[in-house]
mmCIF file of C-alpha atoms and ligand atoms in Angstrom:
data_model
loop_
_atom_site.group_PDB
_atom_site.id
_atom_site.type_symbol
_atom_site.label_atom_id
_atom_site.label_comp_id
_atom_site.label_asym_id
_atom_site.label_seq_id
_atom_site.Cartn_x
_atom_site.Cartn_y
_atom_site.Cartn_z
ATOM 1 C CA MET F 33 -15.647 -35.432 10.612
ATOM 2 C CA ASN F 34 -15.916 -33.794 7.180
ATOM 3 C CA LYS F 35 -12.463 -32.925 5.919
ATOM 4 C CA GLU F 36 -12.051 -30.249 3.292
ATOM 5 C CA TYR F 37 -8.925 -29.016 1.542
ATOM 6 C CA TYR F 38 -8.017 -25.369 1.094
ATOM 7 C CA ILE F 39 -5.142 -23.274 -0.129
ATOM 8 C CA GLY F 40 -4.139 -20.013 1.570
ATOM 9 C CA ILE F 41 -2.015 -17.293 -0.035
ATOM 10 C CA MET F 42 -0.330 -14.516 1.900
ATOM 11 C CA SER F 43 1.858 -11.732 0.628
ATOM 12 C CA GLY F 44 2.667 -9.467 3.542
ATOM 13 C CA THR F 45 3.952 -5.941 3.999
ATOM 14 C CA SER F 46 7.584 -7.135 4.026
ATOM 15 C CA LEU F 47 7.248 -7.983 0.300
ATOM 16 C CA ASP F 48 9.692 -10.827 0.901
ATOM 17 C CA GLY F 49 7.704 -13.451 -0.997
ATOM 18 C CA VAL F 50 4.354 -15.145 -1.415
ATOM 19 C CA ASP F 51 3.522 -17.794 1.188
ATOM 20 C CA VAL F 52 1.239 -20.586 -0.019
ATOM 21 C CA VAL F 53 -0.177 -23.295 2.229
ATOM 22 C CA TYR F 54 -2.235 -26.416 1.612
ATOM 23 C CA CYS F 55 -4.456 -27.302 4.576
ATOM 24 C CA GLU F 56 -6.947 -29.897 5.700
ATOM 25 C CA ILE F 57 -9.756 -28.124 7.545
ATOM 26 C CA THR F 58 -12.607 -29.409 9.721
ATOM 27 C CA PRO F 59 -14.969 -27.407 11.962
ATOM 28 C CA ASN F 60 -12.411 -27.620 14.767
ATOM 29 C CA SER F 61 -8.996 -28.146 13.183
ATOM 30 C CA CYS F 62 -6.677 -26.782 10.538
ATOM 31 C CA LYS F 63 -3.783 -29.062 9.638
ATOM 32 C CA LEU F 64 -0.897 -27.827 7.513
ATOM 33 C CA LEU F 65 -0.142 -30.443 4.831
ATOM 34 C CA ALA F 66 2.327 -28.558 2.633
ATOM 35 C CA SER F 67 3.711 -25.077 2.079
ATOM 36 C CA LEU F 68 5.866 -23.073 -0.255
ATOM 37 C CA GLU F 69 7.457 -19.625 -0.327
ATOM 38 C CA TYR F 70 7.422 -18.244 -3.836
ATOM 39 C CA PRO F 71 9.821 -15.364 -4.525
ATOM 40 C CA MET F 72 8.511 -11.882 -5.232
ATOM 41 C CA PRO F 73 10.228 -10.614 -8.436
ATOM 42 C CA LEU F 74 12.438 -7.638 -7.525
ATOM 43 C CA GLU F 75 10.984 -5.461 -10.281
ATOM 44 C CA LEU F 76 7.447 -6.040 -8.998
ATOM 45 C CA LYS F 77 8.572 -5.384 -5.428
ATOM 46 C CA SER F 78 10.113 -2.098 -6.478
ATOM 47 C CA ASP F 79 6.981 -1.056 -8.420
ATOM 48 C CA ILE F 80 4.837 -1.822 -5.367
ATOM 49 C CA LEU F 81 7.176 0.133 -3.117
ATOM 50 C CA MET F 82 7.088 3.123 -5.470
ATOM 51 C CA MET F 83 3.309 2.883 -5.416
ATOM 52 C CA THR F 84 3.168 2.958 -1.616
ATOM 53 C CA GLU F 85 5.340 6.080 -1.750
ATOM 54 C CA GLY F 86 2.845 7.680 -4.133
ATOM 55 C CA LYS F 87 5.320 7.683 -7.034
ATOM 56 C CA ASN F 88 3.523 5.702 -9.716
ATOM 57 C CA SER F 89 0.844 6.007 -12.372
ATOM 58 C CA LEU F 90 -2.719 4.727 -12.488
ATOM 59 C CA GLU F 91 -1.676 2.557 -15.420
ATOM 60 C CA LYS F 92 0.819 0.901 -13.066
ATOM 61 C CA VAL F 93 -1.942 0.157 -10.531
ATOM 62 C CA GLY F 94 -3.733 -1.872 -13.189
ATOM 63 C CA GLN F 95 -0.513 -3.630 -14.163
ATOM 64 C CA ILE F 96 0.321 -4.466 -10.546
ATOM 65 C CA GLU F 97 -3.171 -5.895 -10.020
ATOM 66 C CA HIS F 98 -2.621 -8.151 -13.043
ATOM 67 C CA ARG F 99 1.003 -9.112 -12.312
ATOM 68 C CA LEU F 100 0.158 -10.072 -8.740
ATOM 69 C CA GLY F 101 -2.757 -12.200 -9.969
ATOM 70 C CA VAL F 102 -0.341 -14.012 -12.294
ATOM 71 C CA LEU F 103 2.271 -14.352 -9.530
ATOM 72 C CA PHE F 104 -0.233 -15.860 -7.074
ATOM 73 C CA THR F 105 -1.359 -18.273 -9.816
ATOM 74 C CA GLN F 106 2.237 -19.345 -10.487
ATOM 75 C CA ALA F 107 2.831 -19.837 -6.768
ATOM 76 C CA VAL F 108 -0.292 -22.009 -6.368
ATOM 77 C CA GLY F 109 0.490 -23.933 -9.586
ATOM 78 C CA THR F 110 3.997 -24.707 -8.317
ATOM 79 C CA LEU F 111 2.648 -26.094 -5.050
ATOM 80 C CA LEU F 112 -0.022 -28.187 -6.804
ATOM 81 C CA ILE F 113 2.565 -29.733 -9.130
ATOM 82 C CA ARG F 114 5.208 -30.256 -6.469
ATOM 83 C CA GLU F 115 2.774 -31.963 -4.109
ATOM 84 C CA ASN F 116 0.911 -33.779 -6.887
ATOM 85 C CA ILE F 117 -2.415 -32.301 -5.780
ATOM 86 C CA ASP F 118 -5.477 -32.648 -7.989
ATOM 87 C CA ALA F 119 -7.040 -29.154 -8.209
ATOM 88 C CA SER F 120 -10.549 -30.630 -8.124
ATOM 89 C CA THR F 121 -9.963 -31.800 -4.533
ATOM 90 C CA ILE F 122 -9.482 -28.212 -3.324
ATOM 91 C CA THR F 123 -12.695 -26.558 -2.113
ATOM 92 C CA ALA F 124 -11.337 -23.012 -2.389
ATOM 93 C CA ILE F 125 -8.289 -20.758 -2.320
ATOM 94 C CA GLY F 126 -8.185 -17.892 0.203
ATOM 95 C CA SER F 127 -6.089 -15.014 -1.119
ATOM 96 C CA HIS F 128 -5.128 -12.119 1.129
ATOM 97 C CA GLY F 129 -3.864 -9.926 -1.726
ATOM 98 C CA GLN F 130 -1.022 -7.424 -1.494
ATOM 99 C CA THR F 131 -1.899 -4.395 0.576
ATOM 100 C CA LEU F 132 -1.086 -1.229 -1.339
ATOM 101 C CA TRP F 133 -2.830 1.270 0.900
ATOM 102 C CA HIS F 134 -4.428 0.748 4.290
ATOM 103 C CA ALA F 135 -6.327 3.758 5.654
ATOM 104 C CA PRO F 136 -9.449 2.355 7.353
ATOM 105 C CA GLN F 137 -10.126 5.707 9.030
ATOM 106 C CA ASN F 138 -10.955 6.925 5.511
ATOM 107 C CA GLY F 139 -12.807 3.730 4.625
ATOM 108 C CA VAL F 140 -9.916 2.439 2.495
ATOM 109 C CA SER F 141 -8.024 -0.857 2.520
ATOM 110 C CA MET F 142 -6.677 -1.492 -0.948
ATOM 111 C CA GLN F 143 -5.353 -4.948 -1.725
ATOM 112 C CA LEU F 144 -4.333 -6.073 -5.189
ATOM 113 C CA GLY F 145 -3.823 -9.421 -6.988
ATOM 114 C CA ASP F 146 -6.670 -10.130 -9.413
ATOM 115 C CA PRO F 147 -8.471 -13.220 -8.021
ATOM 116 C CA ASN F 148 -10.177 -13.808 -11.390
ATOM 117 C CA ILE F 149 -6.849 -14.886 -12.888
ATOM 118 C CA LEU F 150 -6.348 -17.434 -10.115
ATOM 119 C CA ALA F 151 -9.894 -18.767 -10.510
ATOM 120 C CA ALA F 152 -9.699 -18.924 -14.316
ATOM 121 C CA LYS F 153 -6.289 -20.594 -14.468
ATOM 122 C CA THR F 154 -6.714 -23.097 -11.623
ATOM 123 C CA GLY F 155 -10.451 -23.809 -11.960
ATOM 124 C CA ILE F 156 -10.637 -23.502 -8.154
ATOM 125 C CA PRO F 157 -13.032 -20.983 -6.541
ATOM 126 C CA VAL F 158 -11.127 -18.106 -4.940
ATOM 127 C CA VAL F 159 -12.143 -16.127 -1.874
ATOM 128 C CA ALA F 160 -10.564 -12.659 -1.733
ATOM 129 C CA ASP F 161 -11.300 -9.086 -0.628
ATOM 130 C CA PHE F 162 -11.624 -10.110 3.012
ATOM 131 C CA ARG F 163 -11.012 -6.755 4.620
ATOM 132 C CA ARG F 164 -13.427 -4.308 3.058
ATOM 133 C CA LYS F 165 -16.672 -5.636 4.553
ATOM 134 C CA ASP F 166 -15.151 -5.154 7.990
ATOM 135 C CA VAL F 167 -14.058 -1.621 7.035
ATOM 136 C CA ALA F 168 -17.564 -0.926 5.682
ATOM 137 C CA LEU F 169 -18.882 -1.875 9.127
ATOM 138 C CA GLY F 170 -16.619 0.700 10.736
ATOM 139 C CA GLY F 171 -13.783 -1.727 11.546
ATOM 140 C CA GLN F 172 -10.045 -1.464 11.029
ATOM 141 C CA GLY F 173 -10.127 -4.349 8.525
ATOM 142 C CA ALA F 174 -7.052 -5.671 10.342
ATOM 143 C CA PRO F 175 -5.505 -7.584 11.952
ATOM 144 C CA PHE F 176 -7.428 -10.756 11.047
ATOM 145 C CA ALA F 177 -5.012 -13.377 12.370
ATOM 146 C CA PRO F 178 -6.404 -13.092 15.967
ATOM 147 C CA ALA F 179 -9.583 -14.953 14.952
ATOM 148 C CA PHE F 180 -7.441 -17.805 13.610
ATOM 149 C CA HIS F 181 -5.143 -17.730 16.650
ATOM 150 C CA GLU F 182 -8.266 -18.173 18.783
ATOM 151 C CA PHE F 183 -9.307 -21.129 16.599
ATOM 152 C CA ILE F 184 -5.983 -22.974 16.773
ATOM 153 C CA PHE F 185 -4.532 -22.022 20.169
ATOM 154 C CA SER F 186 -7.537 -21.869 22.514
ATOM 155 C CA ASN F 187 -6.988 -25.462 23.710
ATOM 156 C CA ILE F 188 -3.668 -24.516 25.347
ATOM 157 C CA ASN F 189 -3.876 -24.934 29.092
ATOM 158 C CA ALA F 190 -2.341 -21.580 30.068
ATOM 159 C CA SER F 191 -3.070 -17.922 29.448
ATOM 160 C CA VAL F 192 -1.667 -17.176 26.024
ATOM 161 C CA SER F 193 -0.815 -14.220 23.863
ATOM 162 C CA VAL F 194 0.432 -14.533 20.296
ATOM 163 C CA VAL F 195 2.689 -12.008 18.586
ATOM 164 C CA ASN F 196 3.143 -12.071 14.834
ATOM 165 C CA ILE F 197 6.252 -10.194 13.710
ATOM 166 C CA GLY F 198 5.843 -9.504 10.002
ATOM 167 C CA GLY F 199 6.409 -6.172 8.284
ATOM 168 C CA MET F 200 4.176 -4.804 11.021
ATOM 169 C CA ALA F 201 3.656 -6.603 14.326
ATOM 170 C CA ASN F 202 0.404 -7.590 15.950
ATOM 171 C CA ILE F 203 -0.656 -9.128 19.244
ATOM 172 C CA THR F 204 -3.527 -11.472 20.064
ATOM 173 C CA VAL F 205 -4.670 -12.128 23.613
ATOM 174 C CA LEU F 206 -6.885 -15.148 24.000
ATOM 175 C CA GLY F 207 -9.667 -14.934 26.575
ATOM 176 C CA ASP F 208 -13.432 -14.586 26.990
ATOM 177 C CA LYS F 209 -13.213 -11.482 24.865
ATOM 178 C CA LEU F 210 -10.765 -11.744 21.982
ATOM 179 C CA ILE F 211 -8.209 -8.925 21.937
ATOM 180 C CA GLY F 212 -5.931 -8.207 18.989
ATOM 181 C CA TYR F 213 -4.292 -5.185 17.408
ATOM 182 C CA ASP F 214 -1.148 -3.980 15.690
ATOM 183 C CA THR F 215 1.631 -3.045 18.110
ATOM 184 C CA GLY F 216 3.495 -1.002 15.467
ATOM 185 C CA CYS F 217 6.329 -1.759 13.098
ATOM 186 C CA GLY F 218 7.800 -5.260 13.012
ATOM 187 C CA ASN F 219 10.585 -5.847 10.486
ATOM 188 C CA VAL F 220 9.783 -3.161 7.958
ATOM 189 C CA LEU F 221 12.154 -0.427 9.151
ATOM 190 C CA LEU F 222 14.936 -2.906 9.956
ATOM 191 C CA ASP F 223 14.679 -4.274 6.392
ATOM 192 C CA MET F 224 14.586 -0.799 4.872
ATOM 193 C CA TRP F 225 17.640 0.473 6.766
ATOM 194 C CA VAL F 226 19.874 -2.551 6.079
ATOM 195 C CA ASN F 227 18.787 -2.486 2.446
ATOM 196 C CA ALA F 228 19.759 1.176 2.122
ATOM 197 C CA HIS F 229 23.223 0.533 3.614
ATOM 198 C CA TYR F 230 24.153 -2.970 2.475
ATOM 199 C CA ASN F 231 21.619 -3.760 -0.257
ATOM 200 C CA LEU F 232 20.455 -6.784 1.745
ATOM 201 C CA ALA F 233 16.814 -7.896 1.982
ATOM 202 C CA TYR F 234 17.119 -8.209 5.774
ATOM 203 C CA ASP F 235 19.592 -8.196 8.656
ATOM 204 C CA LYS F 236 19.986 -11.937 9.206
ATOM 205 C CA ASP F 237 19.651 -12.845 12.893
ATOM 206 C CA GLY F 238 20.043 -9.131 13.714
ATOM 207 C CA ILE F 239 23.832 -9.401 13.314
ATOM 208 C CA TRP F 240 24.294 -5.823 12.118
ATOM 209 C CA ALA F 241 21.924 -4.493 14.792
ATOM 210 C CA ARG F 242 23.969 -6.343 17.420
ATOM 211 C CA SER F 243 27.091 -4.443 16.337
ATOM 212 C CA GLY F 244 25.522 -1.089 17.230
ATOM 213 C CA ASP F 245 24.441 0.696 20.412
ATOM 214 C CA VAL F 246 20.927 1.806 21.279
ATOM 215 C CA ASP F 247 20.536 5.551 20.792
ATOM 216 C CA TYR F 248 18.143 6.157 23.684
ATOM 217 C CA VAL F 249 17.326 9.698 22.619
ATOM 218 C CA LEU F 250 16.242 8.424 19.212
ATOM 219 C CA LEU F 251 14.385 5.504 20.812
ATOM 220 C CA ASP F 252 12.440 7.877 23.088
ATOM 221 C CA THR F 253 11.658 10.141 20.131
ATOM 222 C CA MET F 254 10.270 7.183 18.180
ATOM 223 C CA MET F 255 8.363 5.716 21.128
ATOM 224 C CA ALA F 256 6.699 9.129 21.609
ATOM 225 C CA ASP F 257 4.866 8.624 18.317
ATOM 226 C CA PRO F 258 1.142 8.691 19.211
ATOM 227 C CA PHE F 259 0.532 5.313 17.547
ATOM 228 C CA PHE F 260 2.242 3.523 20.429
ATOM 229 C CA SER F 261 0.001 5.051 23.099
ATOM 230 C CA GLN F 262 -3.210 5.036 21.066
ATOM 231 C CA PRO F 263 -5.806 2.634 22.509
ATOM 232 C CA TYR F 264 -6.921 -0.332 20.410
ATOM 233 C CA PRO F 265 -8.566 -1.123 17.994
ATOM 234 C CA LYS F 266 -5.680 -0.043 15.805
ATOM 235 C CA SER F 267 -3.819 -1.214 12.736
ATOM 236 C CA THR F 268 -0.977 0.207 10.728
ATOM 237 C CA GLY F 269 1.117 -0.214 7.603
ATOM 238 C CA ARG F 270 3.742 1.265 5.324
ATOM 239 C CA GLU F 271 1.624 4.415 5.021
ATOM 240 C CA LYS F 272 2.903 5.250 8.504
ATOM 241 C CA PHE F 273 6.086 3.313 9.264
ATOM 242 C CA ASN F 274 8.211 4.160 6.247
ATOM 243 C CA GLN F 275 11.429 5.904 5.261
ATOM 244 C CA ALA F 276 9.907 9.385 5.636
ATOM 245 C CA TRP F 277 8.831 8.532 9.203
ATOM 246 C CA LEU F 278 12.307 7.312 10.133
ATOM 247 C CA GLU F 279 14.024 10.346 8.589
ATOM 248 C CA GLU F 280 11.647 12.626 10.469
ATOM 249 C CA MET F 281 12.482 10.824 13.728
ATOM 250 C CA ILE F 282 16.218 11.125 13.128
ATOM 251 C CA ALA F 283 15.863 14.806 12.235
ATOM 252 C CA SER F 284 13.728 15.562 15.287
ATOM 253 C CA ARG F 285 15.883 13.553 17.676
ATOM 254 C CA LYS F 286 15.196 15.477 20.868
ATOM 255 C CA ASP F 287 18.684 16.250 22.119
ATOM 256 C CA THR F 288 20.518 19.424 23.069
ATOM 257 C CA VAL F 289 22.870 19.108 20.112
ATOM 258 C CA TYR F 290 21.792 17.501 16.839
ATOM 259 C CA PHE F 291 24.078 14.887 15.349
ATOM 260 C CA ARG F 292 23.273 12.157 12.888
ATOM 261 C CA PRO F 293 23.587 8.775 14.592
ATOM 262 C CA LEU F 294 25.856 6.065 13.150
ATOM 263 C CA ALA F 295 24.042 3.722 10.774
ATOM 264 C CA GLN F 296 24.604 0.620 12.938
ATOM 265 C CA ASN F 297 23.263 2.482 15.972
ATOM 266 C CA VAL F 298 20.089 3.313 14.036
ATOM 267 C CA GLN F 299 19.701 -0.392 13.161
ATOM 268 C CA ARG F 300 20.211 -1.349 16.799
ATOM 269 C CA THR F 301 17.700 1.297 17.903
ATOM 270 C CA LEU F 302 15.122 0.120 15.347
ATOM 271 C CA LEU F 303 15.464 -3.424 16.652
ATOM 272 C CA GLU F 304 14.955 -2.106 20.182
ATOM 273 C CA LEU F 305 11.892 -0.154 18.997
ATOM 274 C CA THR F 306 10.320 -3.352 17.663
ATOM 275 C CA ALA F 307 11.256 -5.351 20.777
ATOM 276 C CA LEU F 308 10.091 -2.643 23.194
ATOM 277 C CA SER F 309 6.816 -1.785 21.442
ATOM 278 C CA ILE F 310 5.912 -5.491 21.378
ATOM 279 C CA SER F 311 7.037 -6.153 24.972
ATOM 280 C CA ASN F 312 5.125 -3.152 26.349
ATOM 281 C CA GLU F 313 1.901 -4.600 24.968
ATOM 282 C CA VAL F 314 2.656 -8.164 26.088
ATOM 283 C CA LEU F 315 3.261 -6.907 29.642
ATOM 284 C CA LYS F 316 -0.142 -5.198 29.737
ATOM 285 C CA PHE F 317 -1.854 -8.610 29.633
ATOM 286 C CA ASN F 318 0.783 -10.544 31.550
ATOM 287 C CA THR F 319 -0.131 -13.960 30.141
ATOM 288 C CA ASP F 320 1.778 -17.110 31.173
ATOM 289 C CA VAL F 321 3.100 -17.629 27.662
ATOM 290 C CA VAL F 322 3.709 -15.589 24.542
ATOM 291 C CA LEU F 323 3.951 -17.442 21.238
ATOM 292 C CA LEU F 324 5.960 -15.699 18.534
ATOM 293 C CA CYS F 325 5.351 -16.187 14.832
ATOM 294 C CA GLY F 326 6.156 -14.493 11.506
ATOM 295 C CA GLY F 327 9.589 -13.898 9.999
ATOM 296 C CA GLY F 328 10.730 -11.760 12.952
ATOM 297 C CA ALA F 329 10.576 -14.861 15.169
ATOM 298 C CA LYS F 330 13.647 -16.064 13.223
ATOM 299 C CA ASN F 331 15.623 -12.961 14.170
ATOM 300 C CA THR F 332 17.547 -14.452 17.103
ATOM 301 C CA PHE F 333 18.696 -11.087 18.454
ATOM 302 C CA LEU F 334 15.167 -9.646 18.344
ATOM 303 C CA VAL F 335 13.819 -12.683 20.200
ATOM 304 C CA GLU F 336 16.655 -12.381 22.737
ATOM 305 C CA ARG F 337 15.727 -8.739 23.376
ATOM 306 C CA ILE F 338 12.008 -9.563 23.764
ATOM 307 C CA LYS F 339 12.885 -12.309 26.270
ATOM 308 C CA THR F 340 14.990 -9.860 28.271
ATOM 309 C CA LEU F 341 12.244 -7.230 28.300
ATOM 310 C CA ILE F 342 9.582 -9.684 29.570
ATOM 311 C CA PRO F 343 11.578 -11.888 31.952
ATOM 312 C CA ASN F 344 8.552 -13.339 33.779
ATOM 313 C CA ILE F 345 6.685 -14.520 30.697
ATOM 314 C CA GLU F 346 7.624 -17.701 28.850
ATOM 315 C CA VAL F 347 8.529 -16.921 25.254
ATOM 316 C CA ALA F 348 8.136 -19.734 22.708
ATOM 317 C CA ILE F 349 8.097 -19.955 18.943
ATOM 318 C CA ALA F 350 4.660 -21.044 17.694
ATOM 319 C CA GLN F 351 4.243 -24.230 15.678
ATOM 320 C CA ASN F 352 4.194 -23.424 11.925
ATOM 321 C CA ALA F 353 5.395 -19.926 12.830
ATOM 322 C CA ASP F 354 6.139 -19.019 9.199
ATOM 323 C CA GLN F 355 2.864 -20.294 7.808
ATOM 324 C CA ILE F 356 0.262 -19.092 10.305
ATOM 325 C CA GLU F 357 -0.609 -15.958 8.324
ATOM 326 C CA ALA F 358 -1.215 -17.946 5.113
ATOM 327 C CA MET F 359 -3.113 -20.619 7.089
ATOM 328 C CA THR F 360 -5.332 -17.813 8.396
ATOM 329 C CA PHE F 361 -6.473 -17.093 4.851
ATOM 330 C CA ALA F 362 -7.072 -20.773 4.018
ATOM 331 C CA TRP F 363 -9.277 -20.911 7.119
ATOM 332 C CA LEU F 364 -11.016 -17.617 6.292
ATOM 333 C CA ALA F 365 -11.857 -19.097 2.864
ATOM 334 C CA TYR F 366 -13.384 -22.107 4.687
ATOM 335 C CA LYS F 367 -15.432 -19.709 6.839
ATOM 336 C CA ARG F 368 -16.658 -17.842 3.734
ATOM 337 C CA ILE F 369 -17.584 -21.010 1.839
ATOM 338 C CA HIS F 370 -19.565 -22.165 4.885
ATOM 339 C CA ASN F 371 -21.191 -18.726 5.228
ATOM 340 C CA GLU F 372 -19.923 -18.417 8.766
ATOM 341 C CA GLU F 373 -19.331 -15.090 10.497
ATOM 342 C CA VAL F 374 -15.828 -14.427 11.771
ATOM 343 C CA ASN F 375 -15.359 -13.363 15.405
ATOM 344 C CA LEU F 376 -13.463 -10.144 14.826
ATOM 345 C CA LYS F 377 -15.642 -7.243 15.957
ATOM 346 C CA ASP F 378 -13.836 -6.840 19.281
ATOM 347 C CA VAL F 379 -10.506 -6.824 17.433
ATOM 348 C CA THR F 380 -11.285 -4.529 14.532
ATOM 349 C CA GLY F 381 -13.974 -2.407 16.176
ATOM 350 C CA ALA F 382 -16.527 -3.262 13.486
ATOM 351 C CA ARG F 383 -20.177 -2.840 14.478
ATOM 352 C CA GLU F 384 -20.813 -6.583 14.224
ATOM 353 C CA ASN F 385 -19.293 -9.894 13.249
ATOM 354 C CA THR F 386 -19.929 -10.689 9.624
ATOM 355 C CA ILE F 387 -19.215 -13.032 6.727
ATOM 356 C CA LEU F 388 -15.966 -11.867 5.128
ATOM 357 C CA GLY F 389 -14.694 -12.119 1.565
ATOM 358 C CA GLY F 390 -16.046 -12.281 -1.958
ATOM 359 C CA ILE F 391 -16.154 -15.496 -4.007
ATOM 360 C CA TYR F 392 -14.633 -15.550 -7.503
ATOM 361 C CA ALA F 393 -15.562 -18.738 -9.318
HETATM 362 N N1 ATP X 277 16.858 -15.144 9.999
HETATM 363 C C1 ATP X 277 16.260 -13.958 10.031
HETATM 364 N N2 ATP X 277 16.844 -12.932 10.690
HETATM 365 C C2 ATP X 277 16.260 -11.720 10.748
HETATM 366 N N3 ATP X 277 15.094 -11.423 10.168
HETATM 367 C C3 ATP X 277 14.461 -12.399 9.498
HETATM 368 C C4 ATP X 277 14.991 -13.706 9.392
HETATM 369 N N4 ATP X 277 14.125 -14.446 8.658
HETATM 370 C C5 ATP X 277 13.087 -13.629 8.325
HETATM 371 N N5 ATP X 277 13.285 -12.399 8.823
HETATM 372 C C6 ATP X 277 12.428 -11.218 8.684
HETATM 373 O O1 ATP X 277 11.112 -11.609 8.432
HETATM 374 C C7 ATP X 277 10.570 -10.860 7.347
HETATM 375 C C8 ATP X 277 9.480 -11.620 6.677
HETATM 376 O O2 ATP X 277 8.497 -11.889 7.637
HETATM 377 P P1 ATP X 277 7.014 -12.231 7.235
HETATM 378 O O3 ATP X 277 7.005 -12.997 5.969
HETATM 379 O O4 ATP X 277 6.372 -12.846 8.428
HETATM 380 O O5 ATP X 277 6.429 -10.787 7.022
HETATM 381 P P2 ATP X 277 5.289 -10.279 6.056
HETATM 382 O O6 ATP X 277 5.475 -10.901 4.721
HETATM 383 O O7 ATP X 277 5.273 -8.810 6.159
HETATM 384 O O8 ATP X 277 4.003 -10.891 6.691
HETATM 385 P P3 ATP X 277 2.719 -10.237 7.402
HETATM 386 O O9 ATP X 277 2.563 -8.842 6.944
HETATM 387 O O10 ATP X 277 1.632 -11.113 6.943
HETATM 388 O O11 ATP X 277 2.860 -10.413 8.856
HETATM 389 C C9 ATP X 277 11.773 -10.565 6.474
HETATM 390 O O12 ATP X 277 11.537 -9.436 5.667
HETATM 391 C C10 ATP X 277 12.856 -10.320 7.525
HETATM 392 O O13 ATP X 277 12.797 -9.002 7.996
HETATM 393 MG MG1 MG X 278 6.250 -12.651 4.067
#
């Protein structure tokens, strides 16, 4: 079987770092050989966040595009050196890019990180801009991981759903017809709230959330957001689940008397929101097993809550749970290089399956 070697780069909505993977890919397998998480400089993170809040200049957009291209190149270079990999043995790099604005309903999915820098500095062809062809065909342009979940998990001898808990969360249900969509926010609001109160990047193992009580009035107010009842295909991002959204929810807490909830109770309620919005969707398909992946799968309290909310479904952590998103983009690069269409139309709602991504060489 022809083996080819690819690199995948993922920088997700959490802005916690750049995940890089080195994979061996054949027509029916994708083996993770090495991986690395490269830190996102705090200054760049804060510029990106300001951008997503609409508080930055056009000049900054150009700078962010360039700085991310350099960052991705440094991340790949570090992995190549550390693993002693000869760049000429890599067929291509698949780069997701950093999403700055995702509004497919308006035909927009803007992802930055100049792939030309990566191609010029590494000498390796780069596949990037995966989402916009799907959007041009009327699709959501997201989530894309379901096609890869289908590729790697379809040999499991049970009915399976996969839930990725990143900044946002998404579900995949494997079956004759592939189903996949965003379930809502994953870690993004939990990270934002703990950062505002304790200046931490995230609430490790949900310890702070565990110290609070669920505010059920606030939880109901948040769960009443139309996103949670909207039928799929659907995808979301920081444009929706952000600080302004949370403040609006707290302010419109539907109770007889308004009072501002304690900070730890908000954290606890946000964790419950993530657990409940995921569990509600998992229960709709009632598979034998749900595999969790993404950084949220390391939040022990969140996983505990999901297990409690879906007691009849086996919950397991997927193999390579932290790297699956980056592996998806290594595999999507393989698909592009081989001019193969990706089975995503039922997930994204695009008119047809198509070849995704542009090649920068
Ligand atoms: N031990 C832990 N306890 C609690 N939360 C954790 C832990 N480890 C990671 N996380 C959470 O996982 C997040 C990172 O997850 P991940 O990298 O999957 O998200 P992402 O970069 O947004 O990816 P994507 O958008 O592709 O799904 C962190 O921001 C944090 O919220
Ligand atoms: Mg990440």
